[in-house]
Amino acid sequence: MNTEIVKIDRNNIDKEKISYCAEVIKRGGLVCFPTETVYGLGASAFNAEAVNNVYKAKGRPADNPLIVHISNYEMLELVTDCEGEQRNVLNKLADKFWPGPLTMIAHRDDAVPANVSCGLDTVGIRFPSHPIAQALIEASGVPIAAPSANLSGKPSPTRASHVIEDMMGRVDIIIDGGNCDVGVESTVFDIAGEQMSVLRPGAVTLEQILTVVESADEPDWMKSHGDSDEKPRSPGLKYRHYAPKATVKIYDGEQNLRVKHILNEIEKAKMGGLNCGVLTTDENVRYYENAATVLSLGKESDSLQQASNLFHCLRSFDEMKVDFVFAEAVPSGGAGDAVMNRLYRAAGGNIIRV
Ligand code: TXA
Ligand code: MG
């Protein structure tokens, strides 16, 4: 397939280019586009065949549902079918967090083809705040079903260059709209289950959600990790994800001890001829810079900055042909939990407490 790259300035949106891309969505094609979280790989949410092509282009397992993106509240009525308390909660959370990086799992309207949700009776919905995403959905006149625009198993794309690397030849159009701000995928919050629950941590935290709803929980994703037979509540959580080619190992605990352990490991790995990388924060770069390839997520106290840099760092290690990445755990709170969740999964659960 011939893939066209269309450059669009988010601060000065070219309407003609947007309608050109929207035509492709309308006729059942695939368009990659920026959102405030990560780039998405989009198709009309009402076109089952186009949706099927999204799974194919990503190499995505057929039991991991897609998020439907809307750009106005009429679209919300078309894709969800919920009333009573669920409706109430949906309205309140939408008021507070939309447009923005929150996905809600609600009851699916039959207008949405079953393959969007892998046959579940629910659908994930999100109203993105990115101006290019909004303009594309609006011009298409249909909600857009879109997973992150990476090949399945690779880190999510936060820059157009990441999408180009993964999706060239697999989609009709890649919109180059610059870098994504948030950098980790949206918070996924289930409002359709018995107990409301955060299925995937993101920039909107449980703490913030609890200012709007009375009760909700967040399962310990460190415990629920793995390829267990148990049916996961968010199917996407069972796959090893966000993984660079390098082996990733996380170190948590007291700073001096962490440095000691990591430097020790680097020494050993180097003797085996391995190329080592360290993922850390600005404050700690100096401990490692003579020993390995060091990348910083940003300031230790700035979890939003860390989230925004994480996937680019993981992809950069691959570009630099690093075999082993030693990553320092980042502080929890704010977007820190989302960063740790993605790191943990990139490491396949390999975390060492020193
Ligand atoms: O920020 C984001 O959410 C990005 C941008 C493009 O919007 N999209 C994204 O999509 O990360 P994806 O497909 O990579 O992740 C969607 C997550 C998966 O973990 C999936 O299992 C979950 O949402 N999900 C979607 N629909 C669901 C449903 N009906 N029930 C439970 N989980 C669902
Ligand atoms: Mg994804």
mmCIF file of C-alpha atoms and ligand atoms in Angstrom:
data_model
loop_
_atom_site.group_PDB
_atom_site.id
_atom_site.type_symbol
_atom_site.label_atom_id
_atom_site.label_comp_id
_atom_site.label_asym_id
_atom_site.label_seq_id
_atom_site.Cartn_x
_atom_site.Cartn_y
_atom_site.Cartn_z
ATOM 1 C CA MET A 1 0.000 0.000 0.000
ATOM 2 C CA ASN A 2 1.166 3.484 -0.800
ATOM 3 C CA THR A 3 1.265 5.649 2.332
ATOM 4 C CA GLU A 4 0.999 9.407 2.032
ATOM 5 C CA ILE A 5 2.430 11.699 4.717
ATOM 6 C CA VAL A 6 0.377 14.845 5.271
ATOM 7 C CA LYS A 7 1.953 17.553 7.405
ATOM 8 C CA ILE A 8 -0.499 19.673 9.397
ATOM 9 C CA ASP A 9 0.269 22.517 11.799
ATOM 10 C CA ARG A 10 -1.792 22.084 14.977
ATOM 11 C CA ASN A 11 -1.770 25.843 15.554
ATOM 12 C CA ASN A 12 -2.946 26.714 12.084
ATOM 13 C CA ILE A 13 -5.021 23.831 10.795
ATOM 14 C CA ASP A 14 -5.302 23.573 7.020
ATOM 15 C CA LYS A 15 -8.973 22.713 6.424
ATOM 16 C CA GLU A 16 -8.364 21.390 2.924
ATOM 17 C CA LYS A 17 -5.809 18.889 4.139
ATOM 18 C CA ILE A 18 -8.171 17.812 6.913
ATOM 19 C CA SER A 19 -11.036 17.214 4.477
ATOM 20 C CA TYR A 20 -8.698 15.285 2.191
ATOM 21 C CA CYS A 21 -7.844 12.969 5.127
ATOM 22 C CA ALA A 22 -11.499 12.822 6.225
ATOM 23 C CA GLU A 23 -12.502 11.580 2.749
ATOM 24 C CA VAL A 24 -10.171 8.632 3.246
ATOM 25 C CA ILE A 25 -11.873 7.797 6.585
ATOM 26 C CA LYS A 26 -15.312 8.117 4.942
ATOM 27 C CA ARG A 27 -14.460 5.693 2.169
ATOM 28 C CA GLY A 28 -13.170 3.088 4.651
ATOM 29 C CA GLY A 29 -9.440 3.871 4.598
ATOM 30 C CA LEU A 30 -6.891 4.101 7.424
ATOM 31 C CA VAL A 31 -5.463 7.398 8.727
ATOM 32 C CA CYS A 32 -2.885 7.822 11.502
ATOM 33 C CA PHE A 33 -3.368 11.054 13.460
ATOM 34 C CA PRO A 34 -1.974 12.785 16.546
ATOM 35 C CA THR A 35 -3.877 12.992 19.819
ATOM 36 C CA GLU A 36 -2.780 14.648 23.051
ATOM 37 C CA THR A 37 -1.710 11.225 24.419
ATOM 38 C CA VAL A 38 -0.160 9.207 21.574
ATOM 39 C CA TYR A 39 -0.778 8.842 17.832
ATOM 40 C CA GLY A 40 -3.823 6.784 16.827
ATOM 41 C CA LEU A 41 -4.441 4.492 13.830
ATOM 42 C CA GLY A 42 -7.965 5.415 12.795
ATOM 43 C CA ALA A 43 -10.868 4.064 10.778
ATOM 44 C CA SER A 44 -14.585 4.825 10.689
ATOM 45 C CA ALA A 45 -16.059 3.217 13.810
ATOM 46 C CA PHE A 46 -19.193 2.366 11.801
ATOM 47 C CA ASN A 47 -17.368 0.430 9.085
ATOM 48 C CA ALA A 48 -16.689 -3.158 10.227
ATOM 49 C CA GLU A 49 -14.421 -3.932 7.293
ATOM 50 C CA ALA A 50 -12.266 -0.849 7.875
ATOM 51 C CA VAL A 51 -12.075 -1.745 11.574
ATOM 52 C CA ASN A 52 -10.915 -5.200 10.614
ATOM 53 C CA ASN A 53 -8.144 -3.608 8.556
ATOM 54 C CA VAL A 54 -6.982 -1.682 11.636
ATOM 55 C CA TYR A 55 -6.303 -4.970 13.468
ATOM 56 C CA LYS A 56 -4.437 -6.251 10.402
ATOM 57 C CA ALA A 57 -2.301 -3.122 9.947
ATOM 58 C CA LYS A 58 -1.182 -3.265 13.600
ATOM 59 C CA GLY A 59 -0.824 -7.018 13.760
ATOM 60 C CA ARG A 60 -3.151 -6.811 16.735
ATOM 61 C CA PRO A 61 -4.731 -9.882 18.358
ATOM 62 C CA ALA A 62 -8.466 -10.022 17.656
ATOM 63 C CA ASP A 63 -9.380 -10.072 21.370
ATOM 64 C CA ASN A 64 -8.093 -6.609 22.254
ATOM 65 C CA PRO A 65 -10.810 -3.979 21.670
ATOM 66 C CA LEU A 66 -10.403 -0.489 20.181
ATOM 67 C CA ILE A 67 -11.276 2.915 21.614
ATOM 68 C CA VAL A 68 -13.873 4.995 19.742
ATOM 69 C CA HIS A 69 -12.987 8.690 19.450
ATOM 70 C CA ILE A 70 -15.698 11.331 19.272
ATOM 71 C CA SER A 71 -15.638 15.074 18.641
ATOM 72 C CA ASN A 72 -19.091 16.074 19.894
ATOM 73 C CA TYR A 73 -21.819 14.824 22.178
ATOM 74 C CA GLU A 74 -24.205 13.750 19.394
ATOM 75 C CA MET A 75 -21.638 11.098 18.529
ATOM 76 C CA LEU A 76 -21.678 9.925 22.142
ATOM 77 C CA GLU A 77 -25.391 9.177 21.790
ATOM 78 C CA LEU A 78 -24.733 7.133 18.642
ATOM 79 C CA VAL A 79 -22.064 4.885 20.144
ATOM 80 C CA THR A 80 -23.235 4.318 23.720
ATOM 81 C CA ASP A 81 -26.474 3.009 25.069
ATOM 82 C CA CYS A 82 -26.574 3.683 28.757
ATOM 83 C CA GLU A 83 -29.025 5.069 31.248
ATOM 84 C CA GLY A 84 -29.566 5.468 34.985
ATOM 85 C CA GLU A 85 -26.503 5.622 37.208
ATOM 86 C CA GLN A 86 -24.070 4.725 34.396
ATOM 87 C CA ARG A 87 -25.395 7.621 32.337
ATOM 88 C CA ASN A 88 -25.089 9.921 35.305
ATOM 89 C CA VAL A 89 -21.471 8.981 35.925
ATOM 90 C CA LEU A 90 -20.637 9.274 32.228
ATOM 91 C CA ASN A 91 -22.042 12.811 32.121
ATOM 92 C CA LYS A 92 -20.230 13.912 35.263
ATOM 93 C CA LEU A 93 -16.856 12.522 34.188
ATOM 94 C CA ALA A 94 -17.273 13.933 30.679
ATOM 95 C CA ASP A 95 -18.030 17.354 32.153
ATOM 96 C CA LYS A 96 -14.880 17.277 34.204
ATOM 97 C CA PHE A 97 -12.327 15.500 31.990
ATOM 98 C CA TRP A 98 -13.417 15.806 28.352
ATOM 99 C CA PRO A 99 -12.007 16.709 25.968
ATOM 100 C CA GLY A 100 -8.945 14.970 27.389
ATOM 101 C CA PRO A 101 -6.985 11.804 28.167
ATOM 102 C CA LEU A 102 -9.771 9.741 29.759
ATOM 103 C CA THR A 103 -11.418 6.724 28.120
ATOM 104 C CA MET A 104 -14.661 5.434 29.604
ATOM 105 C CA ILE A 105 -15.927 1.893 29.145
ATOM 106 C CA ALA A 106 -19.707 2.082 28.820
ATOM 107 C CA HIS A 107 -22.521 0.020 27.337
ATOM 108 C CA ARG A 108 -22.161 -0.245 23.551
ATOM 109 C CA ASP A 109 -24.908 0.793 21.127
ATOM 110 C CA ASP A 110 -25.597 -1.759 18.378
ATOM 111 C CA ALA A 111 -24.671 0.891 15.800
ATOM 112 C CA VAL A 112 -21.041 0.157 16.679
ATOM 113 C CA PRO A 113 -19.959 -3.057 14.923
ATOM 114 C CA ALA A 114 -19.072 -5.870 17.337
ATOM 115 C CA ASN A 115 -15.490 -6.160 16.076
ATOM 116 C CA VAL A 116 -14.661 -2.697 17.462
ATOM 117 C CA SER A 117 -15.124 -4.219 20.928
ATOM 118 C CA CYS A 118 -14.169 -7.802 20.097
ATOM 119 C CA GLY A 119 -17.743 -8.862 20.798
ATOM 120 C CA LEU A 120 -17.977 -7.291 24.276
ATOM 121 C CA ASP A 121 -21.241 -5.496 25.058
ATOM 122 C CA THR A 122 -19.231 -2.441 26.090
ATOM 123 C CA VAL A 123 -17.269 0.173 24.157
ATOM 124 C CA GLY A 124 -14.336 2.385 25.106
ATOM 125 C CA ILE A 125 -15.017 6.036 24.278
ATOM 126 C CA ARG A 126 -12.826 9.102 24.355
ATOM 127 C CA PHE A 127 -13.191 12.764 23.339
ATOM 128 C CA PRO A 128 -9.598 13.822 22.569
ATOM 129 C CA SER A 129 -8.479 17.406 23.139
ATOM 130 C CA HIS A 130 -5.916 17.562 20.318
ATOM 131 C CA PRO A 131 -7.105 20.081 17.688
ATOM 132 C CA ILE A 132 -6.056 17.898 14.731
ATOM 133 C CA ALA A 133 -7.837 14.835 16.158
ATOM 134 C CA GLN A 134 -10.978 16.903 16.737
ATOM 135 C CA ALA A 135 -10.879 18.446 13.260
ATOM 136 C CA LEU A 136 -10.401 15.046 11.586
ATOM 137 C CA ILE A 137 -13.291 13.382 13.440
ATOM 138 C CA GLU A 138 -15.558 16.364 12.864
ATOM 139 C CA ALA A 139 -14.808 16.500 9.135
ATOM 140 C CA SER A 140 -15.272 12.730 8.799
ATOM 141 C CA GLY A 141 -18.718 13.028 10.358
ATOM 142 C CA VAL A 142 -18.278 9.652 12.060
ATOM 143 C CA PRO A 143 -16.630 8.521 15.281
ATOM 144 C CA ILE A 144 -13.154 7.116 14.675
ATOM 145 C CA ALA A 145 -12.057 3.767 16.126
ATOM 146 C CA ALA A 146 -8.340 3.930 16.839
ATOM 147 C CA PRO A 147 -5.750 1.992 18.783
ATOM 148 C CA SER A 148 -2.304 3.478 19.292
ATOM 149 C CA ALA A 149 -0.509 3.663 15.929
ATOM 150 C CA ASN A 150 2.365 1.320 16.778
ATOM 151 C CA LEU A 151 2.925 -2.227 15.593
ATOM 152 C CA SER A 152 1.490 -4.538 18.222
ATOM 153 C CA GLY A 153 3.967 -5.026 21.077
ATOM 154 C CA LYS A 154 6.091 -1.950 20.326
ATOM 155 C CA PRO A 155 6.095 1.245 22.408
ATOM 156 C CA SER A 156 3.231 3.614 21.537
ATOM 157 C CA PRO A 157 4.178 6.390 19.083
ATOM 158 C CA THR A 158 4.491 9.903 20.495
ATOM 159 C CA ARG A 159 6.098 11.466 17.397
ATOM 160 C CA ALA A 160 5.302 11.278 13.694
ATOM 161 C CA SER A 161 8.680 9.621 13.081
ATOM 162 C CA HIS A 162 7.617 6.700 15.315
ATOM 163 C CA VAL A 163 4.448 6.213 13.276
ATOM 164 C CA ILE A 164 6.372 6.412 10.019
ATOM 165 C CA GLU A 165 8.742 3.741 11.302
ATOM 166 C CA ASP A 166 5.916 1.336 12.177
ATOM 167 C CA MET A 167 3.119 2.103 9.715
ATOM 168 C CA MET A 168 4.680 3.027 6.349
ATOM 169 C CA GLY A 169 3.054 0.839 3.684
ATOM 170 C CA ARG A 170 0.312 -0.316 6.077
ATOM 171 C CA VAL A 171 -2.061 2.677 6.088
ATOM 172 C CA ASP A 172 -3.353 5.232 3.572
ATOM 173 C CA ILE A 173 -2.277 8.404 5.359
ATOM 174 C CA ILE A 174 0.004 9.412 8.222
ATOM 175 C CA ILE A 175 -0.733 12.924 9.491
ATOM 176 C CA ASP A 176 2.453 14.514 10.812
ATOM 177 C CA GLY A 177 1.142 16.876 13.469
ATOM 178 C CA GLY A 178 4.210 17.130 15.682
ATOM 179 C CA ASN A 179 4.897 15.578 19.074
ATOM 180 C CA CYS A 180 2.207 14.431 21.517
ATOM 181 C CA ASP A 181 2.095 16.262 24.865
ATOM 182 C CA VAL A 182 0.946 13.669 27.393
ATOM 183 C CA GLY A 183 3.014 10.812 26.000
ATOM 184 C CA VAL A 184 1.265 7.898 27.719
ATOM 185 C CA GLU A 185 -2.088 6.492 26.609
ATOM 186 C CA SER A 186 -5.361 7.635 28.162
ATOM 187 C CA THR A 187 -6.601 6.451 31.522
ATOM 188 C CA VAL A 188 -9.101 3.636 30.886
ATOM 189 C CA PHE A 189 -11.951 3.769 33.403
ATOM 190 C CA ASP A 190 -14.678 1.138 33.493
ATOM 191 C CA ILE A 191 -18.075 2.536 34.432
ATOM 192 C CA ALA A 192 -20.024 -0.487 33.149
ATOM 193 C CA GLY A 193 -18.852 -3.132 35.633
ATOM 194 C CA GLU A 194 -20.163 -3.908 39.139
ATOM 195 C CA GLN A 195 -17.351 -1.884 40.667
ATOM 196 C CA MET A 196 -16.053 1.161 38.778
ATOM 197 C CA SER A 197 -12.410 0.645 38.152
ATOM 198 C CA VAL A 198 -9.285 2.090 36.524
ATOM 199 C CA LEU A 199 -8.195 -0.559 34.031
ATOM 200 C CA ARG A 200 -5.188 1.383 32.749
ATOM 201 C CA PRO A 201 -3.549 4.268 34.651
ATOM 202 C CA GLY A 202 -2.933 7.490 32.721
ATOM 203 C CA ALA A 203 -2.634 11.230 33.161
ATOM 204 C CA VAL A 204 -6.124 11.404 34.700
ATOM 205 C CA THR A 205 -5.575 9.742 38.085
ATOM 206 C CA LEU A 206 -7.880 7.684 40.325
ATOM 207 C CA GLU A 207 -7.550 10.454 42.877
ATOM 208 C CA GLN A 208 -8.959 12.972 40.372
ATOM 209 C CA ILE A 209 -11.737 10.584 39.351
ATOM 210 C CA LEU A 210 -12.716 10.175 43.005
ATOM 211 C CA THR A 211 -13.479 13.882 43.177
ATOM 212 C CA VAL A 212 -16.395 13.112 40.830
ATOM 213 C CA VAL A 213 -17.577 9.565 41.647
ATOM 214 C CA GLU A 214 -18.106 8.138 45.111
ATOM 215 C CA SER A 215 -16.318 4.855 44.820
ATOM 216 C CA ALA A 216 -13.836 3.369 42.373
ATOM 217 C CA ASP A 217 -10.762 1.209 42.597
ATOM 218 C CA GLU A 218 -7.541 0.532 40.752
ATOM 219 C CA PRO A 219 -6.386 -3.088 40.762
ATOM 220 C CA ASP A 220 -2.720 -3.578 41.558
ATOM 221 C CA TRP A 221 -1.393 -3.966 38.022
ATOM 222 C CA MET A 222 1.832 -5.449 39.337
ATOM 223 C CA LYS A 223 -0.176 -8.417 40.630
ATOM 224 C CA SER A 224 -2.488 -8.798 37.667
ATOM 225 C CA HIS A 225 0.376 -8.822 35.188
ATOM 226 C CA GLY A 226 1.170 -11.862 33.129
ATOM 227 C CA ASP A 227 -0.302 -14.363 30.763
ATOM 228 C CA SER A 228 -2.658 -15.919 33.277
ATOM 229 C CA ASP A 229 -5.684 -17.805 31.983
ATOM 230 C CA GLU A 230 -7.974 -15.570 33.927
ATOM 231 C CA LYS A 231 -10.000 -13.317 31.640
ATOM 232 C CA PRO A 232 -8.613 -9.824 32.140
ATOM 233 C CA ARG A 233 -11.136 -6.995 32.509
ATOM 234 C CA SER A 234 -9.233 -4.946 29.983
ATOM 235 C CA PRO A 235 -8.048 -7.469 27.435
ATOM 236 C CA GLY A 236 -5.114 -5.281 26.379
ATOM 237 C CA LEU A 237 -3.530 -5.686 29.778
ATOM 238 C CA LYS A 238 -2.549 -9.289 29.292
ATOM 239 C CA TYR A 239 -0.054 -8.657 26.525
ATOM 240 C CA ARG A 240 3.569 -7.740 27.089
ATOM 241 C CA HIS A 241 3.605 -4.266 25.710
ATOM 242 C CA TYR A 242 5.551 -1.124 25.131
ATOM 243 C CA ALA A 243 8.581 -3.292 24.772
ATOM 244 C CA PRO A 244 11.771 -2.160 23.101
ATOM 245 C CA LYS A 245 13.960 -4.873 21.622
ATOM 246 C CA ALA A 246 16.331 -4.492 24.561
ATOM 247 C CA THR A 247 15.804 -6.378 27.810
ATOM 248 C CA VAL A 248 14.563 -3.958 30.460
ATOM 249 C CA LYS A 249 15.162 -4.326 34.204
ATOM 250 C CA ILE A 250 13.736 -1.873 36.766
ATOM 251 C CA TYR A 251 15.489 -0.973 40.016
ATOM 252 C CA ASP A 252 13.459 0.337 42.921
ATOM 253 C CA GLY A 253 14.652 1.367 46.393
ATOM 254 C CA GLU A 254 17.120 3.662 48.058
ATOM 255 C CA GLN A 255 19.101 5.821 45.606
ATOM 256 C CA ASN A 256 22.657 4.925 46.691
ATOM 257 C CA LEU A 257 21.889 1.239 46.604
ATOM 258 C CA ARG A 258 20.231 1.509 43.227
ATOM 259 C CA VAL A 259 23.256 3.207 41.722
ATOM 260 C CA LYS A 260 25.553 0.597 43.200
ATOM 261 C CA HIS A 261 23.484 -2.296 41.877
ATOM 262 C CA ILE A 262 23.061 -0.831 38.427
ATOM 263 C CA LEU A 263 26.759 0.016 38.032
ATOM 264 C CA ASN A 264 27.571 -3.503 39.126
ATOM 265 C CA GLU A 265 25.194 -5.016 36.582
ATOM 266 C CA ILE A 266 26.606 -2.803 33.840
ATOM 267 C CA GLU A 267 30.081 -4.028 34.611
ATOM 268 C CA LYS A 268 28.990 -7.643 34.315
ATOM 269 C CA ALA A 269 26.982 -7.096 31.144
ATOM 270 C CA LYS A 270 29.856 -5.263 29.509
ATOM 271 C CA MET A 271 32.149 -8.200 30.179
ATOM 272 C CA GLY A 272 29.676 -10.296 28.225
ATOM 273 C CA GLY A 273 30.040 -7.835 25.352
ATOM 274 C CA LEU A 274 26.579 -6.321 25.843
ATOM 275 C CA ASN A 275 25.669 -2.743 25.052
ATOM 276 C CA CYS A 276 24.094 -1.129 28.153
ATOM 277 C CA GLY A 277 21.684 1.747 28.637
ATOM 278 C CA VAL A 278 20.361 3.487 31.743
ATOM 279 C CA LEU A 279 16.980 5.213 31.982
ATOM 280 C CA THR A 280 16.935 7.733 34.793
ATOM 281 C CA THR A 281 16.005 11.293 35.758
ATOM 282 C CA ASP A 282 18.007 14.522 35.276
ATOM 283 C CA GLU A 283 19.284 14.508 38.847
ATOM 284 C CA ASN A 284 20.902 11.072 38.499
ATOM 285 C CA VAL A 285 22.424 11.159 35.018
ATOM 286 C CA ARG A 286 25.842 11.964 36.461
ATOM 287 C CA TYR A 287 26.136 8.602 38.263
ATOM 288 C CA TYR A 288 26.006 6.633 35.055
ATOM 289 C CA GLU A 289 27.269 8.766 32.201
ATOM 290 C CA ASN A 290 30.752 7.286 32.156
ATOM 291 C CA ALA A 291 29.486 3.725 32.282
ATOM 292 C CA ALA A 292 26.656 3.448 29.776
ATOM 293 C CA THR A 293 24.335 5.172 27.298
ATOM 294 C CA VAL A 294 22.176 7.321 29.568
ATOM 295 C CA LEU A 295 18.764 8.795 28.751
ATOM 296 C CA SER A 296 16.790 10.988 31.121
ATOM 297 C CA LEU A 297 13.015 11.095 31.458
ATOM 298 C CA GLY A 298 13.252 14.619 32.858
ATOM 299 C CA LYS A 299 13.108 16.079 36.339
ATOM 300 C CA GLU A 300 12.527 13.652 39.188
ATOM 301 C CA SER A 301 9.656 15.766 40.503
ATOM 302 C CA ASP A 302 7.925 16.202 37.131
ATOM 303 C CA SER A 303 5.869 13.091 36.343
ATOM 304 C CA LEU A 304 4.179 14.758 33.362
ATOM 305 C CA GLN A 305 7.541 15.410 31.747
ATOM 306 C CA GLN A 306 8.565 11.801 32.424
ATOM 307 C CA ALA A 307 5.370 10.500 30.803
ATOM 308 C CA SER A 308 5.917 12.678 27.801
ATOM 309 C CA ASN A 309 9.460 11.338 27.211
ATOM 310 C CA LEU A 310 9.079 7.669 28.128
ATOM 311 C CA PHE A 311 8.199 6.027 24.813
ATOM 312 C CA HIS A 312 10.648 8.146 22.851
ATOM 313 C CA CYS A 313 13.433 7.036 25.216
ATOM 314 C CA LEU A 314 12.464 3.376 24.815
ATOM 315 C CA ARG A 315 12.527 3.703 21.034
ATOM 316 C CA SER A 316 15.830 5.592 21.156
ATOM 317 C CA PHE A 317 17.529 2.749 23.007
ATOM 318 C CA ASP A 318 16.597 0.466 20.126
ATOM 319 C CA GLU A 319 17.968 2.906 17.595
ATOM 320 C CA MET A 320 21.243 2.981 19.530
ATOM 321 C CA LYS A 321 21.298 -0.821 19.518
ATOM 322 C CA VAL A 322 21.291 -1.102 23.288
ATOM 323 C CA ASP A 323 20.879 -4.724 24.494
ATOM 324 C CA PHE A 324 20.146 -4.080 28.152
ATOM 325 C CA VAL A 325 18.271 -1.162 29.730
ATOM 326 C CA PHE A 326 18.565 -0.589 33.481
ATOM 327 C CA ALA A 327 15.741 1.699 34.532
ATOM 328 C CA GLU A 328 15.333 3.520 37.821
ATOM 329 C CA ALA A 329 11.802 3.414 39.244
ATOM 330 C CA VAL A 330 10.155 6.860 39.245
ATOM 331 C CA PRO A 331 8.233 8.356 42.183
ATOM 332 C CA SER A 332 4.530 7.477 42.373
ATOM 333 C CA GLY A 333 1.731 10.049 42.340
ATOM 334 C CA GLY A 334 0.357 12.081 39.436
ATOM 335 C CA ALA A 335 1.365 10.569 36.106
ATOM 336 C CA GLY A 336 4.127 8.636 37.930
ATOM 337 C CA ASP A 337 1.894 5.579 38.311
ATOM 338 C CA ALA A 338 1.175 5.548 34.579
ATOM 339 C CA VAL A 339 4.918 5.807 33.830
ATOM 340 C CA MET A 340 5.698 2.925 36.207
ATOM 341 C CA ASN A 341 2.866 0.837 34.733
ATOM 342 C CA ARG A 342 4.311 1.205 31.192
ATOM 343 C CA LEU A 343 7.872 0.650 32.394
ATOM 344 C CA TYR A 344 6.818 -2.433 34.331
ATOM 345 C CA ARG A 345 5.260 -3.882 31.224
ATOM 346 C CA ALA A 346 8.208 -2.966 29.013
ATOM 347 C CA ALA A 347 10.283 -4.911 31.536
ATOM 348 C CA GLY A 348 7.903 -7.875 31.407
ATOM 349 C CA GLY A 349 7.522 -7.540 35.181
ATOM 350 C CA ASN A 350 11.274 -7.624 35.842
ATOM 351 C CA ILE A 351 11.625 -5.350 38.867
ATOM 352 C CA ILE A 352 14.375 -5.572 41.472
ATOM 353 C CA ARG A 353 13.881 -4.019 44.910
ATOM 354 C CA VAL A 354 17.231 -3.137 46.460
HETATM 355 O O1 TXA B 1 -4.655 7.472 24.554
HETATM 356 C C1 TXA B 1 -5.172 6.494 24.028
HETATM 357 O O2 TXA B 1 -6.046 5.815 24.616
HETATM 358 C C2 TXA B 1 -4.730 6.113 22.620
HETATM 359 C C3 TXA B 1 -5.129 7.236 21.673
HETATM 360 C C4 TXA B 1 -4.900 6.884 20.239
HETATM 361 O O3 TXA B 1 -6.458 7.574 21.905
HETATM 362 N N1 TXA B 1 -5.299 4.859 22.219
HETATM 363 C C5 TXA B 1 -4.904 3.674 22.740
HETATM 364 O O4 TXA B 1 -5.554 2.572 22.226
HETATM 365 O O5 TXA B 1 -4.042 3.562 23.588
HETATM 366 P P1 TXA B 1 -5.082 1.084 22.439
HETATM 367 O O6 TXA B 1 -5.933 0.301 21.521
HETATM 368 O O7 TXA B 1 -3.626 0.980 22.259
HETATM 369 O O8 TXA B 1 -5.499 0.755 23.915
HETATM 370 C C6 TXA B 1 -6.867 0.612 24.249
HETATM 371 C C7 TXA B 1 -7.010 0.008 25.614
HETATM 372 C C8 TXA B 1 -6.630 -1.463 25.632
HETATM 373 O O9 TXA B 1 -5.990 -1.769 26.864
HETATM 374 C C9 TXA B 1 -7.995 -2.138 25.539
HETATM 375 O O10 TXA B 1 -7.989 -3.432 26.085
HETATM 376 C C10 TXA B 1 -8.870 -1.192 26.334
HETATM 377 O O11 TXA B 1 -8.381 0.103 26.012
HETATM 378 N N2 TXA B 1 -10.284 -1.276 25.917
HETATM 379 C C11 TXA B 1 -10.846 -0.788 24.783
HETATM 380 N N3 TXA B 1 -12.145 -1.096 24.736
HETATM 381 C C12 TXA B 1 -12.431 -1.797 25.847
HETATM 382 C C13 TXA B 1 -13.611 -2.395 26.380
HETATM 383 N N4 TXA B 1 -14.779 -2.359 25.728
HETATM 384 N N5 TXA B 1 -13.521 -3.032 27.577
HETATM 385 C C14 TXA B 1 -12.344 -3.083 28.250
HETATM 386 N N6 TXA B 1 -11.194 -2.533 27.796
HETATM 387 C C15 TXA B 1 -11.233 -1.900 26.619
HETATM 388 MG MG MG B 2 -1.695 0.415 22.318
#
